[in-house]
PDB file of C-alpha atoms in Angstrom:
ATOM      1  CA  UNK A   1      11.513  31.701  -3.372  1.00 74.00           C
ATOM      2  CA  UNK A   2       9.771  29.432  -0.896  1.00 79.00           C
ATOM      3  CA  UNK A   3       8.603  26.291  -1.894  1.00 91.00           C
ATOM      4  CA  UNK A   4       5.571  24.290  -1.080  1.00 94.00           C
ATOM      5  CA  UNK A   5       5.319  21.036   0.226  1.00 94.00           C
ATOM      6  CA  UNK A   6       2.364  18.366  -0.133  1.00 95.00           C
ATOM      7  CA  UNK A   7       3.696  15.066   1.426  1.00 97.00           C
ATOM      8  CA  UNK A   8       1.803  12.475   3.314  1.00 96.00           C
ATOM      9  CA  UNK A   9       3.215   9.368   5.392  1.00 98.00           C
ATOM     10  CA  UNK A  10       0.819   6.714   6.575  1.00 97.00           C
ATOM     11  CA  UNK A  11       0.841   3.649   8.122  1.00 97.00           C
ATOM     12  CA  UNK A  12      -2.425   1.449   8.310  1.00 97.00           C
ATOM     13  CA  UNK A  13      -4.303  -1.738   7.095  1.00 96.00           C
ATOM     14  CA  UNK A  14      -6.297  -1.978   3.866  1.00 97.00           C
ATOM     15  CA  UNK A  15      -9.849  -2.068   4.381  1.00 95.00           C
ATOM     16  CA  UNK A  16     -10.903  -3.232   0.974  1.00 94.00           C
ATOM     17  CA  UNK A  17      -9.269  -5.318  -1.580  1.00 96.00           C
ATOM     18  CA  UNK A  18      -7.314  -3.216  -4.021  1.00 97.00           C
ATOM     19  CA  UNK A  19      -8.979  -2.519  -7.467  1.00 96.00           C
ATOM     20  CA  UNK A  20      -6.758  -2.590 -10.387  1.00 96.00           C
ATOM     21  CA  UNK A  21      -8.014  -0.948 -13.487  1.00 95.00           C
ATOM     22  CA  UNK A  22      -6.862   0.760 -16.755  1.00 96.00           C
ATOM     23  CA  UNK A  23      -7.341   4.036 -18.200  1.00 94.00           C
ATOM     24  CA  UNK A  24      -8.781   4.168 -21.789  1.00 95.00           C
ATOM     25  CA  UNK A  25      -4.800   4.743 -22.744  1.00 95.00           C
ATOM     26  CA  UNK A  26      -3.685   1.437 -20.879  1.00 94.00           C
ATOM     27  CA  UNK A  27      -2.309   3.333 -17.558  1.00 95.00           C
ATOM     28  CA  UNK A  28      -2.770   0.926 -14.751  1.00 96.00           C
ATOM     29  CA  UNK A  29      -4.693   2.568 -11.497  1.00 97.00           C
ATOM     30  CA  UNK A  30      -5.177   0.810  -8.330  1.00 96.00           C
ATOM     31  CA  UNK A  31      -7.359   2.316  -5.549  1.00 97.00           C
ATOM     32  CA  UNK A  32      -8.128   0.961  -1.897  1.00 97.00           C
ATOM     33  CA  UNK A  33      -9.095   2.240   1.456  1.00 97.00           C
ATOM     34  CA  UNK A  34      -6.489   2.382   4.300  1.00 97.00           C
ATOM     35  CA  UNK A  35      -7.693   2.439   8.022  1.00 96.00           C
ATOM     36  CA  UNK A  36      -5.346   4.185  10.084  1.00 96.00           C
ATOM     37  CA  UNK A  37      -6.122   3.830  13.847  1.00 94.00           C
ATOM     38  CA  UNK A  38      -4.650   5.636  16.825  1.00 92.00           C
ATOM     39  CA  UNK A  39      -5.342   5.364  20.656  1.00 90.00           C
ATOM     40  CA  UNK A  40      -5.279   7.950  23.300  1.00 87.00           C
ATOM     41  CA  UNK A  41      -6.663   8.151  27.086  1.00 89.00           C
ATOM     42  CA  UNK A  42      -9.301  10.523  27.639  1.00 88.00           C
ATOM     43  CA  UNK A  43      -9.780  12.720  30.982  1.00 89.00           C
ATOM     44  CA  UNK A  44     -10.882   9.629  33.050  1.00 90.00           C
ATOM     45  CA  UNK A  45      -8.119   7.514  31.933  1.00 88.00           C
ATOM     46  CA  UNK A  46     -10.079   5.090  29.409  1.00 89.00           C
ATOM     47  CA  UNK A  47      -8.271   3.971  26.399  1.00 91.00           C
ATOM     48  CA  UNK A  48     -10.017   5.442  23.298  1.00 92.00           C
ATOM     49  CA  UNK A  49      -9.619   4.363  19.624  1.00 92.00           C
ATOM     50  CA  UNK A  50     -10.377   6.406  16.568  1.00 94.00           C
ATOM     51  CA  UNK A  51      -9.801   5.199  13.095  1.00 95.00           C
ATOM     52  CA  UNK A  52      -9.586   7.695   9.966  1.00 95.00           C
ATOM     53  CA  UNK A  53     -10.143   6.202   6.573  1.00 96.00           C
ATOM     54  CA  UNK A  54      -8.200   7.532   3.309  1.00 97.00           C
ATOM     55  CA  UNK A  55      -8.490   6.632  -0.208  1.00 97.00           C
ATOM     56  CA  UNK A  56      -5.291   5.519  -1.990  1.00 97.00           C
ATOM     57  CA  UNK A  57      -4.520   5.940  -5.798  1.00 97.00           C
ATOM     58  CA  UNK A  58      -1.461   4.173  -7.340  1.00 97.00           C
ATOM     59  CA  UNK A  59      -0.560   4.928 -10.866  1.00 96.00           C
ATOM     60  CA  UNK A  60       1.530   2.967 -13.261  1.00 96.00           C
ATOM     61  CA  UNK A  61       4.264   0.449 -12.104  1.00 96.00           C
ATOM     62  CA  UNK A  62       3.275   1.084  -8.434  1.00 97.00           C
ATOM     63  CA  UNK A  63      -0.484   0.289  -9.198  1.00 96.00           C
ATOM     64  CA  UNK A  64       0.398  -3.052 -10.702  1.00 96.00           C
ATOM     65  CA  UNK A  65       2.585  -4.053  -7.702  1.00 95.00           C
ATOM     66  CA  UNK A  66      -0.170  -2.855  -5.365  1.00 96.00           C
ATOM     67  CA  UNK A  67      -2.709  -4.684  -7.197  1.00 95.00           C
ATOM     68  CA  UNK A  68      -0.735  -7.910  -7.427  1.00 95.00           C
ATOM     69  CA  UNK A  69       0.787  -8.124  -3.750  1.00 94.00           C
ATOM     70  CA  UNK A  70      -1.728  -6.218  -1.596  1.00 96.00           C
ATOM     71  CA  UNK A  71      -4.773  -7.470  -0.086  1.00 95.00           C
ATOM     72  CA  UNK A  72      -7.659  -6.771   2.418  1.00 95.00           C
ATOM     73  CA  UNK A  73      -6.184  -6.450   5.972  1.00 94.00           C
ATOM     74  CA  UNK A  74      -2.524  -6.159   4.750  1.00 96.00           C
ATOM     75  CA  UNK A  75      -0.531  -3.396   6.753  1.00 96.00           C
ATOM     76  CA  UNK A  76       1.422  -1.167   4.657  1.00 97.00           C
ATOM     77  CA  UNK A  77       3.482   2.307   4.680  1.00 97.00           C
ATOM     78  CA  UNK A  78       2.159   4.779   1.966  1.00 97.00           C
ATOM     79  CA  UNK A  79       3.999   7.879   1.003  1.00 97.00           C
ATOM     80  CA  UNK A  80       2.511  10.179  -1.204  1.00 97.00           C
ATOM     81  CA  UNK A  81       0.830  13.407  -1.711  1.00 97.00           C
ATOM     82  CA  UNK A  82      -2.988  14.816  -0.915  1.00 96.00           C
ATOM     83  CA  UNK A  83      -5.106  15.512  -4.153  1.00 96.00           C
ATOM     84  CA  UNK A  84      -8.399  17.126  -4.266  1.00 94.00           C
ATOM     85  CA  UNK A  85     -11.203  16.512  -6.807  1.00 88.00           C
ATOM     86  CA  UNK A  86     -14.144  19.169  -7.018  1.00 89.00           C
ATOM     87  CA  UNK A  87     -17.422  18.533  -9.226  1.00 87.00           C
ATOM     88  CA  UNK A  88     -20.924  19.628  -9.335  1.00 87.00           C
ATOM     89  CA  UNK A  89     -23.331  16.613  -8.868  1.00 87.00           C
ATOM     90  CA  UNK A  90     -25.171  16.034 -12.439  1.00 87.00           C
ATOM     91  CA  UNK A  91     -28.591  15.489 -10.717  1.00 88.00           C
ATOM     92  CA  UNK A  92     -28.645  18.246  -7.879  1.00 87.00           C
ATOM     93  CA  UNK A  93     -26.063  20.718  -8.988  1.00 85.00           C
ATOM     94  CA  UNK A  94     -24.522  20.400  -5.632  1.00 90.00           C
ATOM     95  CA  UNK A  95     -20.855  20.942  -5.206  1.00 91.00           C
ATOM     96  CA  UNK A  96     -18.954  17.818  -4.077  1.00 89.00           C
ATOM     97  CA  UNK A  97     -15.266  17.436  -3.161  1.00 91.00           C
ATOM     98  CA  UNK A  98     -13.259  14.570  -2.603  1.00 91.00           C
ATOM     99  CA  UNK A  99      -9.534  14.194  -1.068  1.00 94.00           C
ATOM    100  CA  UNK A 100      -7.365  11.084  -1.999  1.00 96.00           C
ATOM    101  CA  UNK A 101      -3.628  10.180  -1.360  1.00 97.00           C
ATOM    102  CA  UNK A 102      -1.870   9.858  -4.171  1.00 97.00           C
ATOM    103  CA  UNK A 103       0.567   7.202  -3.593  1.00 97.00           C
ATOM    104  CA  UNK A 104       4.367   7.612  -4.722  1.00 97.00           C
ATOM    105  CA  UNK A 105       5.891   4.730  -2.557  1.00 97.00           C
ATOM    106  CA  UNK A 106       4.599   1.653  -0.712  1.00 96.00           C
ATOM    107  CA  UNK A 107       6.147  -0.995   1.739  1.00 96.00           C
ATOM    108  CA  UNK A 108       4.393  -4.113   2.796  1.00 95.00           C
ATOM    109  CA  UNK A 109       4.926  -4.584   6.556  1.00 94.00           C
ATOM    110  CA  UNK A 110       2.993  -7.601   7.506  1.00 83.00           C
ATOM    111  CA  UNK A 111       5.329 -10.068   5.841  1.00 68.00           C
ATOM    112  CA  UNK A 112       2.556 -12.035   4.184  1.00 55.00           C
ATOM    113  CA  UNK A 113       1.729 -10.039   0.771  1.00 45.00           C
ATOM    114  CA  UNK A 114       0.076 -12.658  -0.787  1.00 49.00           C
ATOM    115  CA  UNK A 115      -2.939 -13.073   1.676  1.00 45.00           C
ATOM    116  CA  UNK A 116      -1.050 -16.259   3.163  1.00 46.00           C
ATOM    117  CA  UNK A 117      -1.033 -15.827   7.041  1.00 45.00           C
ATOM    118  CA  UNK A 118       2.288 -17.619   6.922  1.00 42.00           C
ATOM    119  CA  UNK A 119       1.583 -20.925   8.328  1.00 39.00           C
ATOM    120  CA  UNK A 120       1.748 -22.828   4.971  1.00 38.00           C
ATOM    121  CA  UNK A 121       4.387 -20.922   3.013  1.00 36.00           C
ATOM    122  CA  UNK A 122       7.133 -23.139   1.860  1.00 36.00           C
ATOM    123  CA  UNK A 123      10.820 -21.240   2.252  1.00 33.00           C
ATOM    124  CA  UNK A 124      12.175 -20.388  -1.367  1.00 33.00           C
ATOM    125  CA  UNK A 125      14.939 -22.434  -2.141  1.00 34.00           C
ATOM    126  CA  UNK A 126      17.736 -22.297  -5.025  1.00 35.00           C
ATOM    127  CA  UNK A 127      17.685 -24.849  -7.873  1.00 41.00           C
ATOM    128  CA  UNK A 128      19.965 -28.040  -7.155  1.00 40.00           C
ATOM    129  CA  UNK A 129      22.319 -26.928  -9.918  1.00 42.00           C
ATOM    130  CA  UNK A 130      23.180 -23.667  -7.963  1.00 39.00           C
ATOM    131  CA  UNK A 131      26.832 -25.040  -7.168  1.00 40.00           C
ATOM    132  CA  UNK A 132      27.653 -25.625 -10.775  1.00 38.00           C
ATOM    133  CA  UNK A 133      26.399 -22.404 -12.098  1.00 39.00           C
ATOM    134  CA  UNK A 134      28.304 -20.434  -9.393  1.00 43.00           C
ATOM    135  CA  UNK A 135      31.497 -22.563 -10.494  1.00 46.00           C
ATOM    136  CA  UNK A 136      32.453 -23.559  -6.785  1.00 43.00           C
ATOM    137  CA  UNK A 137      30.898 -25.486  -3.866  1.00 48.00           C
ATOM    138  CA  UNK A 138      30.879 -24.821  -0.235  1.00 48.00           C
ATOM    139  CA  UNK A 139      33.891 -26.834   0.361  1.00 52.00           C
ATOM    140  CA  UNK A 140      35.947 -24.446  -2.006  1.00 49.00           C
ATOM    141  CA  UNK A 141      35.280 -21.253   0.001  1.00 48.00           C
ATOM    142  CA  UNK A 142      38.718 -20.481   1.798  1.00 48.00           C
ATOM    143  CA  UNK A 143      37.355 -19.467   5.257  1.00 43.00           C
TER     144      UNK A 143
END
């Protein structure tokens, strides 16, 4: 029997700050808009740009990570699946539909997940008692 496939892979930039909220049961959900741009040359040789916007939804632990480390303009890789929602507009009775990306994986690609542009970030250093906690110093390594 053939299996179906619903998989999306996108690289783009956040167009909004991620919004972290919780369901009544306490499950974290983060949503944000992702801009994915592409370039091509038209028949006259001019470079053209087009940007598509996607709503991304992350659940549970991934939602917490996205809410904590992502920021507007961050460049990210998102992997997930498409999900459609349909409803009738209460006031007009009009049928509405929305498609979103349900994220299953996320990789930060721009190297400054906290919104820091990198200019004043301090390198991460080990505590000064690292030598004693390991049990030997650099001079004890036999090579």
